[in-house]
CSV table of C-alpha atoms and ligand atoms in Angstrom, one decimal:
chain,number,residue,atom,x,y,z
A,214,MET,CA,-30.3,1.8,-14.5
A,215,GLY,CA,-28.6,2.4,-17.9
A,216,VAL,CA,-27.0,5.8,-18.6
A,217,ARG,CA,-27.1,6.6,-22.3
A,218,ARG,CA,-24.6,8.6,-24.3
A,219,ARG,CA,-23.7,8.5,-27.9
A,220,LEU,CA,-20.3,7.1,-28.8
A,221,ALA,CA,-17.8,9.7,-30.0
A,222,ALA,CA,-16.6,7.5,-32.8
A,223,VAL,CA,-17.7,8.6,-36.2
A,224,ILE,CA,-18.1,6.0,-38.8
A,225,PRO,CA,-16.3,6.7,-42.1
A,226,LEU,CA,-18.8,7.3,-44.8
A,227,ALA,CA,-17.4,4.6,-47.1
A,228,VAL,CA,-17.8,2.0,-44.4
A,229,ALA,CA,-21.3,3.2,-43.6
A,230,GLU,CA,-22.2,2.9,-47.3
A,231,ILE,CA,-20.8,-0.7,-47.5
A,232,VAL,CA,-22.7,-1.6,-44.3
A,233,ALA,CA,-25.9,-0.1,-45.7
A,234,THR,CA,-25.5,-2.0,-49.0
A,235,VAL,CA,-24.9,-5.3,-47.2
A,236,SER,CA,-27.9,-4.8,-45.0
A,237,ALA,CA,-30.1,-4.0,-47.9
A,238,HIS,CA,-28.9,-7.1,-49.7
A,239,ALA,CA,-29.4,-9.2,-46.6
A,240,ARG,CA,-32.9,-7.9,-45.9
A,241,GLY,CA,-33.9,-9.0,-49.3
A,242,THR,CA,-33.1,-12.6,-48.8
A,243,GLY,CA,-35.8,-13.6,-46.3
A,244,SER,CA,-33.3,-15.7,-44.4
A,245,PRO,CA,-33.7,-15.5,-40.6
A,246,ASP,CA,-30.1,-14.5,-40.2
A,247,ALA,CA,-30.2,-11.9,-42.9
A,248,GLU,CA,-31.7,-9.3,-40.6
A,249,THR,CA,-29.7,-6.8,-38.6
A,250,VAL,CA,-29.9,-7.3,-34.8
A,251,TYR,CA,-29.2,-5.1,-31.9
A,252,ILE,CA,-26.4,-6.4,-29.7
A,253,VAL,CA,-25.4,-5.5,-26.1
A,254,THR,CA,-21.8,-6.2,-25.4
A,255,ALA,CA,-18.9,-4.9,-23.3
A,256,ARG,CA,-17.4,-1.6,-24.6
A,257,GLN,CA,-14.0,-3.3,-24.3
A,258,THR,CA,-15.0,-6.2,-26.6
A,259,TYR,CA,-16.8,-3.9,-29.0
A,260,ASP,CA,-13.7,-1.7,-29.4
A,261,ALA,CA,-11.3,-4.6,-29.6
A,262,ALA,CA,-13.4,-6.2,-32.3
A,263,GLY,CA,-12.9,-3.2,-34.5
A,264,LEU,CA,-16.6,-2.7,-35.2
A,265,LEU,CA,-17.8,0.3,-36.9
A,266,ALA,CA,-21.5,0.2,-36.4
A,267,ARG,CA,-24.1,2.8,-37.1
A,268,GLU,CA,-26.0,4.2,-34.2
A,269,ALA,CA,-23.7,2.7,-31.5
A,270,THR,CA,-24.6,4.0,-28.1
A,271,ALA,CA,-22.7,3.8,-24.9
A,272,TRP,CA,-24.4,2.5,-21.7
A,273,LYS,CA,-23.6,1.3,-18.2
A,274,ASP,CA,-25.2,-1.7,-16.5
A,275,SER,CA,-26.1,-2.0,-12.9
A,276,LEU,CA,-22.4,-2.8,-12.1
A,277,GLY,CA,-21.3,0.4,-13.8
A,278,ARG,CA,-19.6,-1.5,-16.5
A,279,GLU,CA,-19.3,0.2,-19.9
A,280,LEU,CA,-21.5,-1.4,-22.5
A,281,VAL,CA,-22.5,-0.7,-26.1
A,282,ILE,CA,-25.7,-1.1,-27.9
A,283,ALA,CA,-25.1,-1.4,-31.7
A,284,GLN,CA,-27.1,-2.3,-34.7
A,285,LEU,CA,-25.1,-5.0,-36.5
A,286,ASP,CA,-25.6,-6.7,-39.8
A,287,PRO,CA,-24.6,-10.4,-40.2
A,288,LEU,CA,-21.1,-9.6,-41.3
A,289,GLN,CA,-20.5,-7.4,-38.3
A,290,ILE,CA,-22.0,-10.1,-36.0
A,291,GLY,CA,-19.5,-12.5,-37.6
A,292,ALA,CA,-16.6,-10.1,-36.9
A,293,LEU,CA,-17.8,-9.7,-33.2
A,294,SER,CA,-18.3,-13.5,-32.8
A,295,ARG,CA,-14.9,-14.3,-34.4
A,296,HIS,CA,-13.2,-11.8,-32.1
A,297,VAL,CA,-14.9,-13.4,-29.1
A,298,HIS,CA,-13.9,-16.9,-29.9
A,299,GLU,CA,-10.5,-16.4,-31.6
A,300,ARG,CA,-9.1,-13.7,-29.3
A,301,GLU,CA,-11.1,-14.4,-26.1
A,302,GLN,CA,-11.4,-18.2,-26.7
A,303,ARG,CA,-15.0,-18.5,-25.5
A,304,CYS,CA,-18.5,-18.5,-26.9
A,305,GLY,CA,-21.2,-15.9,-26.0
A,306,GLY,CA,-19.9,-12.5,-25.4
A,307,PHE,CA,-23.0,-10.5,-26.3
A,308,PHE,CA,-26.8,-10.4,-26.0
A,309,ALA,CA,-28.9,-10.0,-29.1
A,310,PHE,CA,-32.3,-8.4,-29.6
A,311,ALA,CA,-34.7,-7.8,-32.5
A,312,SER,CA,-35.1,-4.1,-31.8
A,313,ARG,CA,-33.2,-1.2,-30.1
A,314,PRO,CA,-36.0,-0.7,-27.6
A,315,GLU,CA,-35.6,-4.3,-26.4
A,316,ALA,CA,-31.9,-3.9,-26.1
A,317,GLU,CA,-32.3,-0.7,-24.1
A,318,ALA,CA,-35.0,-2.2,-21.9
A,319,PHE,CA,-32.6,-5.1,-21.2
A,320,ILE,CA,-30.0,-2.7,-19.8
A,321,VAL,CA,-32.5,-0.5,-18.0
A,322,ARG,CA,-33.9,-3.6,-16.3
A,323,ASP,CA,-30.5,-5.2,-15.6
A,324,ARG,CA,-30.2,-6.6,-12.1
A,325,THR,CA,-26.7,-8.0,-12.3
A,326,ALA,CA,-25.4,-6.0,-9.3
A,327,GLU,CA,-28.3,-7.2,-7.1
A,328,ALA,CA,-28.0,-10.8,-8.3
A,329,ILE,CA,-24.2,-10.9,-7.5
A,330,ALA,CA,-24.8,-9.7,-4.0
A,331,LEU,CA,-27.9,-11.7,-3.0
A,332,PRO,CA,-27.0,-13.0,0.5
A,333,LEU,CA,-28.0,-16.6,0.0
A,334,GLY,CA,-25.2,-18.3,1.9
A,335,GLY,CA,-27.6,-19.7,4.5
A,336,LEU,CA,-29.4,-21.7,1.8
A,337,TYR,CA,-26.2,-23.2,0.5
A,338,THR,CA,-25.5,-26.0,2.9
A,339,ILE,CA,-23.7,-29.3,2.5
A,340,ASP,CA,-25.3,-32.1,4.5
A,341,ASN,CA,-26.7,-34.6,2.0
A,342,GLN,CA,-23.8,-37.0,1.6
A,343,ALA,CA,-26.2,-39.9,2.0
A,344,THR,CA,-27.7,-39.0,-1.4
A,345,VAL,CA,-24.7,-37.5,-3.3
A,346,GLY,CA,-22.0,-40.0,-2.2
A,347,PRO,CA,-23.4,-43.1,-3.9
A,348,TRP,CA,-24.0,-41.2,-7.1
A,349,LEU,CA,-20.4,-40.1,-7.8
A,350,ALA,CA,-19.0,-43.5,-8.7
A,351,GLN,CA,-21.9,-44.1,-11.1
A,352,VAL,CA,-20.8,-41.5,-13.6
A,353,SER,CA,-20.1,-43.2,-16.9
A,354,GLU,CA,-17.6,-41.8,-19.3
A,355,ALA,CA,-19.1,-44.1,-22.0
A,356,ASN,CA,-22.5,-42.6,-21.5
A,357,ILE,CA,-21.2,-39.0,-21.8
A,358,HIS,CA,-19.1,-40.1,-24.8
A,359,ALA,CA,-22.2,-41.6,-26.5
A,360,THR,CA,-24.3,-38.4,-26.0
A,361,ILE,CA,-21.6,-36.2,-27.3
A,362,THR,CA,-21.2,-38.5,-30.3
A,363,THR,CA,-24.9,-38.4,-31.1
A,364,LEU,CA,-25.2,-34.6,-30.7
A,365,SER,CA,-22.1,-33.9,-32.8
A,366,ALA,CA,-23.4,-36.2,-35.5
A,367,PHE,CA,-26.3,-33.7,-36.2
A,368,ARG,CA,-25.1,-31.8,-39.3
A,369,ASN,CA,-25.2,-28.8,-37.1
A,370,ARG,CA,-27.3,-27.5,-34.2
A,371,TYR,CA,-27.5,-24.0,-35.5
A,372,TYR,CA,-30.5,-22.2,-34.1
A,373,ALA,CA,-32.1,-21.4,-37.5
A,374,SER,CA,-31.5,-24.7,-39.2
A,375,PRO,CA,-33.8,-27.8,-39.3
A,376,TYR,CA,-31.0,-29.7,-37.6
A,377,GLY,CA,-31.0,-27.3,-34.7
A,378,ARG,CA,-34.7,-28.1,-34.0
A,379,GLN,CA,-34.1,-31.8,-34.5
A,380,ALA,CA,-31.3,-31.8,-32.0
A,381,ALA,CA,-33.6,-30.1,-29.4
A,382,GLU,CA,-36.2,-32.7,-30.0
A,383,TRP,CA,-33.7,-35.5,-29.7
A,384,ILE,CA,-32.6,-34.1,-26.3
A,385,ARG,CA,-36.3,-33.8,-25.3
A,386,ASP,CA,-36.9,-37.5,-26.2
A,387,SER,CA,-33.7,-38.6,-24.5
A,388,TRP,CA,-34.6,-36.8,-21.2
A,389,GLN,CA,-38.1,-38.0,-21.5
A,390,ALA,CA,-36.9,-41.6,-21.6
A,391,LEU,CA,-34.8,-41.1,-18.5
A,392,ALA,CA,-37.8,-39.6,-16.7
A,393,ALA,CA,-40.3,-42.2,-18.0
A,394,GLU,CA,-40.8,-43.9,-14.7
A,395,ARG,CA,-41.3,-40.7,-12.7
A,396,ASP,CA,-44.7,-39.1,-12.2
A,397,ASP,CA,-43.0,-36.2,-10.5
A,398,ALA,CA,-41.0,-35.3,-13.7
A,399,THR,CA,-42.1,-33.6,-16.9
A,400,VAL,CA,-40.2,-32.6,-20.1
A,401,GLU,CA,-41.2,-29.7,-22.3
A,402,LEU,CA,-40.0,-27.7,-25.2
A,403,PHE,CA,-39.9,-24.0,-24.3
A,404,GLN,CA,-41.1,-22.1,-27.3
A,405,GLY,CA,-41.4,-18.6,-25.8
A,406,CYS,CA,-38.3,-17.1,-27.3
A,407,SER,CA,-39.2,-14.5,-30.0
A,408,ASN,CA,-35.7,-14.5,-31.6
A,409,CYS,CA,-34.7,-18.1,-31.5
A,410,SER,CA,-36.0,-19.0,-34.9
A,411,THR,CA,-37.4,-22.5,-34.9
A,412,GLN,CA,-35.2,-23.8,-32.1
A,413,PRO,CA,-36.9,-24.5,-28.8
A,414,SER,CA,-35.1,-24.8,-25.4
A,415,VAL,CA,-35.7,-28.1,-23.5
A,416,ILE,CA,-36.7,-28.2,-19.9
A,417,LEU,CA,-37.0,-31.2,-17.6
A,418,THR,CA,-38.6,-30.4,-14.3
A,419,VAL,CA,-38.5,-32.7,-11.2
A,420,ARG,CA,-41.1,-31.3,-8.9
A,421,GLY,CA,-40.0,-30.7,-5.3
A,422,ALA,CA,-41.7,-32.9,-2.9
A,423,GLU,CA,-41.6,-30.5,0.0
A,424,LEU,CA,-40.6,-27.0,-1.3
A,425,PRO,CA,-41.8,-27.0,-4.9
A,426,ASP,CA,-41.7,-23.2,-5.1
A,427,GLU,CA,-37.9,-23.1,-4.5
A,428,VAL,CA,-36.3,-23.8,-7.9
A,429,VAL,CA,-32.8,-25.1,-8.6
A,430,VAL,CA,-31.6,-24.9,-12.3
A,431,LEU,CA,-28.8,-26.8,-14.1
A,432,GLY,CA,-28.3,-25.9,-17.8
A,433,GLY,CA,-26.2,-25.8,-20.9
A,434,HIS,CA,-26.8,-24.7,-24.4
A,435,LEU,CA,-27.9,-27.1,-27.1
A,436,ASP,CA,-27.0,-25.1,-30.2
A,437,SER,CA,-23.8,-25.0,-32.2
A,438,ILE,CA,-22.2,-22.7,-34.7
A,439,THR,CA,-19.1,-22.1,-36.8
A,440,SER,CA,-17.7,-18.9,-38.3
A,441,ALA,CA,-19.1,-20.1,-41.6
A,442,PHE,CA,-22.5,-19.1,-40.4
A,443,SER,CA,-21.5,-15.5,-39.9
A,444,VAL,CA,-22.3,-14.4,-43.4
A,445,PRO,CA,-25.2,-12.4,-44.7
A,446,VAL,CA,-26.9,-15.6,-46.0
A,447,PRO,CA,-25.7,-18.6,-44.1
A,448,ASP,CA,-25.7,-22.0,-45.7
A,449,LEU,CA,-27.8,-24.0,-43.2
A,450,GLU,CA,-26.1,-27.2,-44.4
A,451,GLN,CA,-22.8,-26.1,-43.0
A,452,PRO,CA,-21.3,-28.7,-40.5
A,453,ALA,CA,-20.9,-27.5,-36.9
A,454,PRO,CA,-20.2,-30.5,-34.7
A,455,GLY,CA,-19.8,-28.5,-31.5
A,456,ALA,CA,-18.6,-31.5,-29.5
A,457,ASP,CA,-17.0,-29.5,-26.7
A,458,ASP,CA,-19.2,-26.4,-27.3
A,459,ASP,CA,-21.6,-27.4,-26.0
A,460,ALA,CA,-22.5,-31.1,-26.6
A,461,SER,CA,-20.3,-31.8,-23.7
A,462,GLY,CA,-22.4,-29.7,-21.3
A,463,ILE,CA,-25.7,-31.3,-22.5
A,464,ALA,CA,-24.1,-34.8,-22.3
A,465,THR,CA,-23.0,-34.0,-18.7
A,466,LEU,CA,-26.5,-32.8,-17.8
A,467,THR,CA,-27.9,-36.0,-19.3
A,468,GLU,CA,-25.7,-38.2,-17.2
A,469,ILE,CA,-26.7,-36.2,-14.1
A,470,ILE,CA,-30.3,-36.7,-14.9
A,471,ARG,CA,-29.8,-40.4,-15.6
A,472,ILE,CA,-28.1,-41.2,-12.3
A,473,SER,CA,-30.2,-39.0,-10.0
A,474,LEU,CA,-33.5,-40.1,-11.4
A,475,ALA,CA,-32.6,-43.8,-11.6
A,476,SER,CA,-31.6,-43.7,-7.9
A,477,GLY,CA,-35.2,-42.9,-7.0
A,478,TRP,CA,-34.2,-39.5,-5.6
A,479,LYS,CA,-37.0,-37.2,-4.8
A,480,PRO,CA,-35.8,-33.6,-4.3
A,481,ARG,CA,-37.3,-31.4,-1.6
A,482,ARG,CA,-36.9,-28.5,-3.9
A,483,THR,CA,-37.9,-28.4,-7.6
A,484,VAL,CA,-35.0,-29.1,-9.8
A,485,LYS,CA,-35.0,-28.0,-13.5
A,486,PHE,CA,-32.6,-29.2,-16.2
A,487,MET,CA,-32.3,-26.9,-19.2
A,488,GLY,CA,-30.9,-27.2,-22.7
A,489,TYR,CA,-30.9,-23.6,-24.0
A,490,ALA,CA,-31.6,-22.6,-27.6
A,491,ALA,CA,-29.6,-20.0,-29.5
A,492,GLU,CA,-26.8,-19.3,-27.1
A,493,GLU,CA,-24.2,-18.8,-29.8
A,494,VAL,CA,-26.1,-15.9,-31.4
A,495,GLY,CA,-26.5,-13.8,-28.2
A,496,LEU,CA,-27.7,-15.9,-25.3
A,497,ARG,CA,-31.3,-15.8,-26.7
A,498,GLY,CA,-32.9,-18.9,-25.3
A,499,SER,CA,-31.7,-18.5,-21.8
A,500,ALA,CA,-32.6,-14.8,-21.8
A,501,ALA,CA,-36.1,-15.6,-22.8
A,502,ILE,CA,-36.5,-18.2,-20.0
A,503,ALA,CA,-34.8,-16.1,-17.3
A,504,ASN,CA,-37.0,-13.1,-18.2
A,505,ARG,CA,-40.1,-15.3,-18.2
A,506,PHE,CA,-39.2,-16.6,-14.8
A,507,ARG,CA,-38.6,-13.0,-13.5
A,508,ASP,CA,-42.0,-11.9,-14.9
A,509,ASP,CA,-43.7,-14.9,-13.3
A,510,GLY,CA,-42.0,-14.3,-10.0
A,511,ILE,CA,-40.4,-17.7,-9.8
A,512,ASN,CA,-38.1,-18.2,-6.9
A,513,VAL,CA,-34.9,-19.5,-8.5
A,514,ILE,CA,-32.4,-20.1,-5.7
A,515,GLY,CA,-29.4,-21.2,-7.7
A,516,VAL,CA,-28.3,-21.8,-11.3
A,517,LEU,CA,-25.4,-23.9,-12.5
A,518,GLN,CA,-24.2,-23.4,-16.1
A,519,LEU,CA,-22.2,-26.1,-17.9
A,520,ASP,CA,-20.8,-24.7,-21.2
A,521,MET,CA,-17.7,-26.7,-22.4
A,522,THR,CA,-16.6,-29.4,-20.0
A,523,ASN,CA,-14.5,-31.8,-22.0
A,524,TYR,CA,-11.1,-30.2,-23.1
A,525,ARG,CA,-8.1,-30.5,-20.9
A,526,GLN,CA,-4.5,-30.4,-22.1
A,527,ASN,CA,-1.3,-29.9,-20.1
A,528,VAL,CA,-2.9,-28.4,-17.1
A,529,GLY,CA,-3.1,-29.8,-13.5
A,530,ARG,CA,-6.6,-28.5,-12.8
A,531,ASP,CA,-9.9,-30.4,-13.6
A,532,LEU,CA,-12.4,-27.5,-13.5
A,533,ARG,CA,-12.5,-23.8,-13.2
A,534,ILE,CA,-15.1,-21.8,-11.3
A,535,VAL,CA,-16.1,-18.7,-13.1
A,536,SER,CA,-15.8,-15.7,-10.8
A,537,ASP,CA,-17.6,-12.9,-12.6
A,538,PHE,CA,-21.3,-12.2,-13.4
A,539,SER,CA,-22.1,-14.8,-10.8
A,540,ASN,CA,-23.6,-14.7,-7.3
A,541,THR,CA,-20.8,-14.5,-4.8
A,542,ALA,CA,-22.3,-16.9,-2.3
A,543,LEU,CA,-23.0,-19.4,-5.0
A,544,THR,CA,-19.4,-19.4,-6.4
A,545,THR,CA,-18.2,-19.9,-2.8
A,546,TYR,CA,-20.6,-22.8,-2.6
A,547,PHE,CA,-19.3,-24.2,-5.8
A,548,ALA,CA,-15.8,-24.2,-4.2
A,549,GLU,CA,-17.1,-25.8,-1.0
A,550,LEU,CA,-19.0,-28.5,-3.0
A,551,PHE,CA,-15.9,-29.3,-5.0
A,552,ASP,CA,-13.8,-29.5,-1.9
A,553,ALA,CA,-16.3,-31.8,-0.2
A,554,TYR,CA,-16.9,-34.2,-3.0
A,555,LEU,CA,-14.2,-33.9,-5.7
A,556,VAL,CA,-11.0,-33.2,-3.8
A,557,PRO,CA,-11.3,-36.6,-2.0
A,558,LEU,CA,-11.4,-38.1,-5.5
A,559,GLY,CA,-8.2,-36.2,-6.5
A,560,GLY,CA,-9.9,-33.2,-8.2
A,561,VAL,CA,-8.1,-29.9,-8.5
A,562,ARG,CA,-10.0,-26.6,-9.1
A,563,SER,CA,-9.0,-23.1,-10.0
A,564,ALA,CA,-10.9,-19.9,-10.9
A,565,LEU,CA,-11.5,-17.9,-14.0
A,566,ALA,CA,-12.9,-14.5,-15.0
A,567,CYS,CA,-14.9,-15.1,-18.2
A,568,ASN,CA,-15.9,-11.5,-19.0
A,569,TYR,CA,-19.2,-10.0,-20.2
A,570,GLY,CA,-22.0,-12.3,-21.4
A,571,CYS,CA,-19.8,-15.3,-21.2
A,572,SER,CA,-22.6,-17.9,-21.3
A,573,ASP,CA,-26.2,-18.5,-20.3
A,574,HIS,CA,-25.6,-17.9,-16.5
A,575,ALA,CA,-25.3,-14.2,-17.5
A,576,SER,CA,-28.9,-14.2,-18.7
A,577,TRP,CA,-30.0,-15.4,-15.2
A,578,THR,CA,-27.7,-12.9,-13.4
A,579,SER,CA,-29.0,-10.0,-15.5
A,580,ALA,CA,-32.6,-11.1,-14.6
A,581,GLY,CA,-31.7,-10.9,-10.9
A,582,PHE,CA,-31.2,-14.6,-10.1
A,583,PRO,CA,-28.2,-16.2,-8.4
A,584,ALA,CA,-26.2,-18.0,-11.1
A,585,GLY,CA,-22.7,-19.3,-11.7
A,586,MET,CA,-20.7,-21.4,-14.1
A,587,VAL,CA,-18.0,-24.0,-14.1
A,588,PHE,CA,-15.7,-24.2,-17.1
A,589,GLU,CA,-13.4,-26.8,-18.6
A,590,ALA,CA,-9.8,-27.2,-17.4
A,591,GLY,CA,-8.6,-26.2,-20.9
A,592,ARG,CA,-4.9,-25.5,-21.7
A,593,PRO,CA,-2.2,-23.1,-20.5
A,594,GLN,CA,-3.2,-19.5,-21.3
A,595,ASN,CA,-1.1,-17.5,-23.8
A,596,PRO,CA,0.7,-15.0,-21.5
A,597,ASN,CA,0.9,-12.6,-24.5
A,598,ASN,CA,-2.8,-12.5,-24.9
A,599,PRO,CA,-4.6,-11.1,-21.9
A,600,TRP,CA,-7.9,-12.1,-23.5
A,601,ASP,CA,-7.0,-15.8,-23.7
A,602,LEU,CA,-9.2,-17.9,-21.5
A,603,GLY,CA,-7.3,-21.1,-22.3
A,604,ALA,CA,-10.2,-23.0,-23.7
A,605,PHE,CA,-10.3,-25.6,-26.5
A,606,GLN,CA,-9.0,-23.7,-29.6
A,607,SER,CA,-11.1,-25.6,-32.1
A,608,ILE,CA,-14.5,-24.3,-30.9
A,609,HIS,CA,-16.7,-22.7,-33.5
A,610,SER,CA,-15.0,-24.7,-36.2
A,611,THR,CA,-15.5,-28.1,-37.9
A,612,ALA,CA,-12.6,-29.3,-35.7
A,613,ASP,CA,-14.6,-29.2,-32.5
A,614,THR,CA,-14.9,-33.0,-32.4
A,615,LEU,CA,-14.4,-35.8,-29.9
A,616,ALA,CA,-11.5,-37.0,-32.1
A,617,ASN,CA,-9.7,-33.8,-31.4
A,618,MET,CA,-10.2,-34.3,-27.6
A,619,GLY,CA,-8.5,-37.7,-27.5
A,620,ASN,CA,-11.8,-39.4,-28.4
A,621,SER,CA,-12.6,-39.4,-24.7
A,622,ALA,CA,-15.2,-37.8,-22.5
A,623,SER,CA,-13.2,-38.5,-19.3
A,624,ASN,CA,-12.7,-34.8,-18.6
A,625,SER,CA,-16.5,-34.4,-18.4
A,626,VAL,CA,-16.7,-37.0,-15.6
A,627,ARG,CA,-15.7,-34.5,-13.0
A,628,PHE,CA,-18.3,-32.1,-14.2
A,629,ALA,CA,-21.1,-34.7,-13.9
A,630,GLN,CA,-19.9,-35.5,-10.4
A,631,PHE,CA,-19.9,-31.8,-9.6
A,632,GLY,CA,-23.4,-31.3,-11.0
A,633,LEU,CA,-24.7,-34.3,-9.1
A,634,ALA,CA,-23.3,-32.7,-5.9
A,635,PHE,CA,-24.9,-29.4,-6.8
A,636,ALA,CA,-28.3,-31.0,-7.6
A,637,GLY,CA,-28.3,-33.3,-4.5
A,638,GLU,CA,-27.1,-30.6,-2.0
A,639,LEU,CA,-29.2,-27.7,-3.2
A,640,GLY,CA,-32.2,-29.8,-4.2
A,641,LYS,CA,-31.8,-31.9,-1.0
A,642,THR,CA,-33.7,-35.2,-0.6
A,643,TYR,CA,-37.2,-35.6,0.5
A,644,ASP,CA,-37.0,-37.9,3.5
A,645,GLY,CA,-40.4,-39.5,3.1
A,646,ALA,CA,-41.8,-37.7,6.1
A,647,GLU,CA,-45.4,-38.1,4.8
A,648,ASP,CA,-44.9,-41.8,4.7
A,649,ALA,CA,-43.6,-41.8,8.2
A,650,ILE,CA,-46.6,-39.8,9.5
A,651,PHE,CA,-48.9,-42.2,7.7
A,652,SER,CA,-47.1,-45.1,9.4
A,653,ASP,CA,-47.4,-43.5,12.8
A,654,ASP,CA,-51.1,-42.8,12.3
A,655,PHE,CA,-51.6,-46.4,11.1
A,656,GLU,CA,-49.9,-47.7,14.2
A,657,VAL,CA,-52.0,-45.5,16.4
A,658,VAL,CA,-55.1,-46.9,14.8
A,659,VAL,CA,-53.9,-50.4,15.3
A,660,ASP,CA,-53.2,-49.7,18.9
B,39,LIG,ZN1,-20.7,-22.5,-25.6
């Protein structure tokens, strides 16, 4: 339950006047980004970003962490976003809502504490080597490279631009082609996000053959952004390649889908692959889906988030398991999966705290579901900057390209292998028991 109190900070009048002027100007443009939004972020991030918003109010989430709800105009969102990716070297960092009541309801309904503690360890077993083992050697760097190349060739994948919708439709078509031979798989555009502009999320569902009501989710965000969009009236023609952030995650998911479906795998549980809309402007697509699933009472038993998988420079590790805003049993399971399947291949893992609202897994966690994230190996962290997460420094710029990652997708190969292990072990494999029963019956009849 949120506890509300007004921030003590008083906004200087001159600043308030400037903000009001900018907002009035922005509202007159009709552009989808020209409206103020209500953000929820960590108090620490809000203060460090130097924001001076009107009507900022202090709250606490279910973990007791200090949060702020603030009404921000596009320039202030730009300042917050720049702080998050330049100082904290990550995307995300805040949730965004169209109204203050929605932002307040989000905190009041927050179930992060419950989601972190869900005792699901008994579900998280490793006994499906027969399925997972043969998949691992099939991961193709060239395939991941090709998907990143295609996605980063869209002029941008900004949530409010025509290219952002086209990229979503391309992912839908690409996943549809991979599932074409499967009558147990469907691909859809999720349009039920009220603040995602024209960008849909993409969902591929493989229906569980035995436990269809138990749902496993693997996701990443399909949108991209640069700081050039953080102005009152963004030029929707701005380039934003987003090769690492997060074409790499979508490309990794696509390779997981290709290998698992081509193998004829029929999961016991339902497995859903998701490309989320509008992550870069406040985790909007994933929040809409997670809230819908909560309202519909869907039993999601584990969520894996892949956001930035491809950058690795001067570090010995291959992958970092995010430790915060994640289900504890699930992050333990991530480590066990890595040790079972990737350590024998020479993989090295470490851990990372990614802070508030780091990526789409936080939407799931806040809605009460067990979720977690694995993050790129990155580079050595700056010891003088406690915020530095050691990620690719060119994200949210036109330099977020494959060319600046050695023109290689090899670092994403480990993530595809990890995702295959997660899907195969948590989705399990339907063993064809119905066929066996039918055979037995048939034999009885013959006898
Ligand atoms: Zn991202």
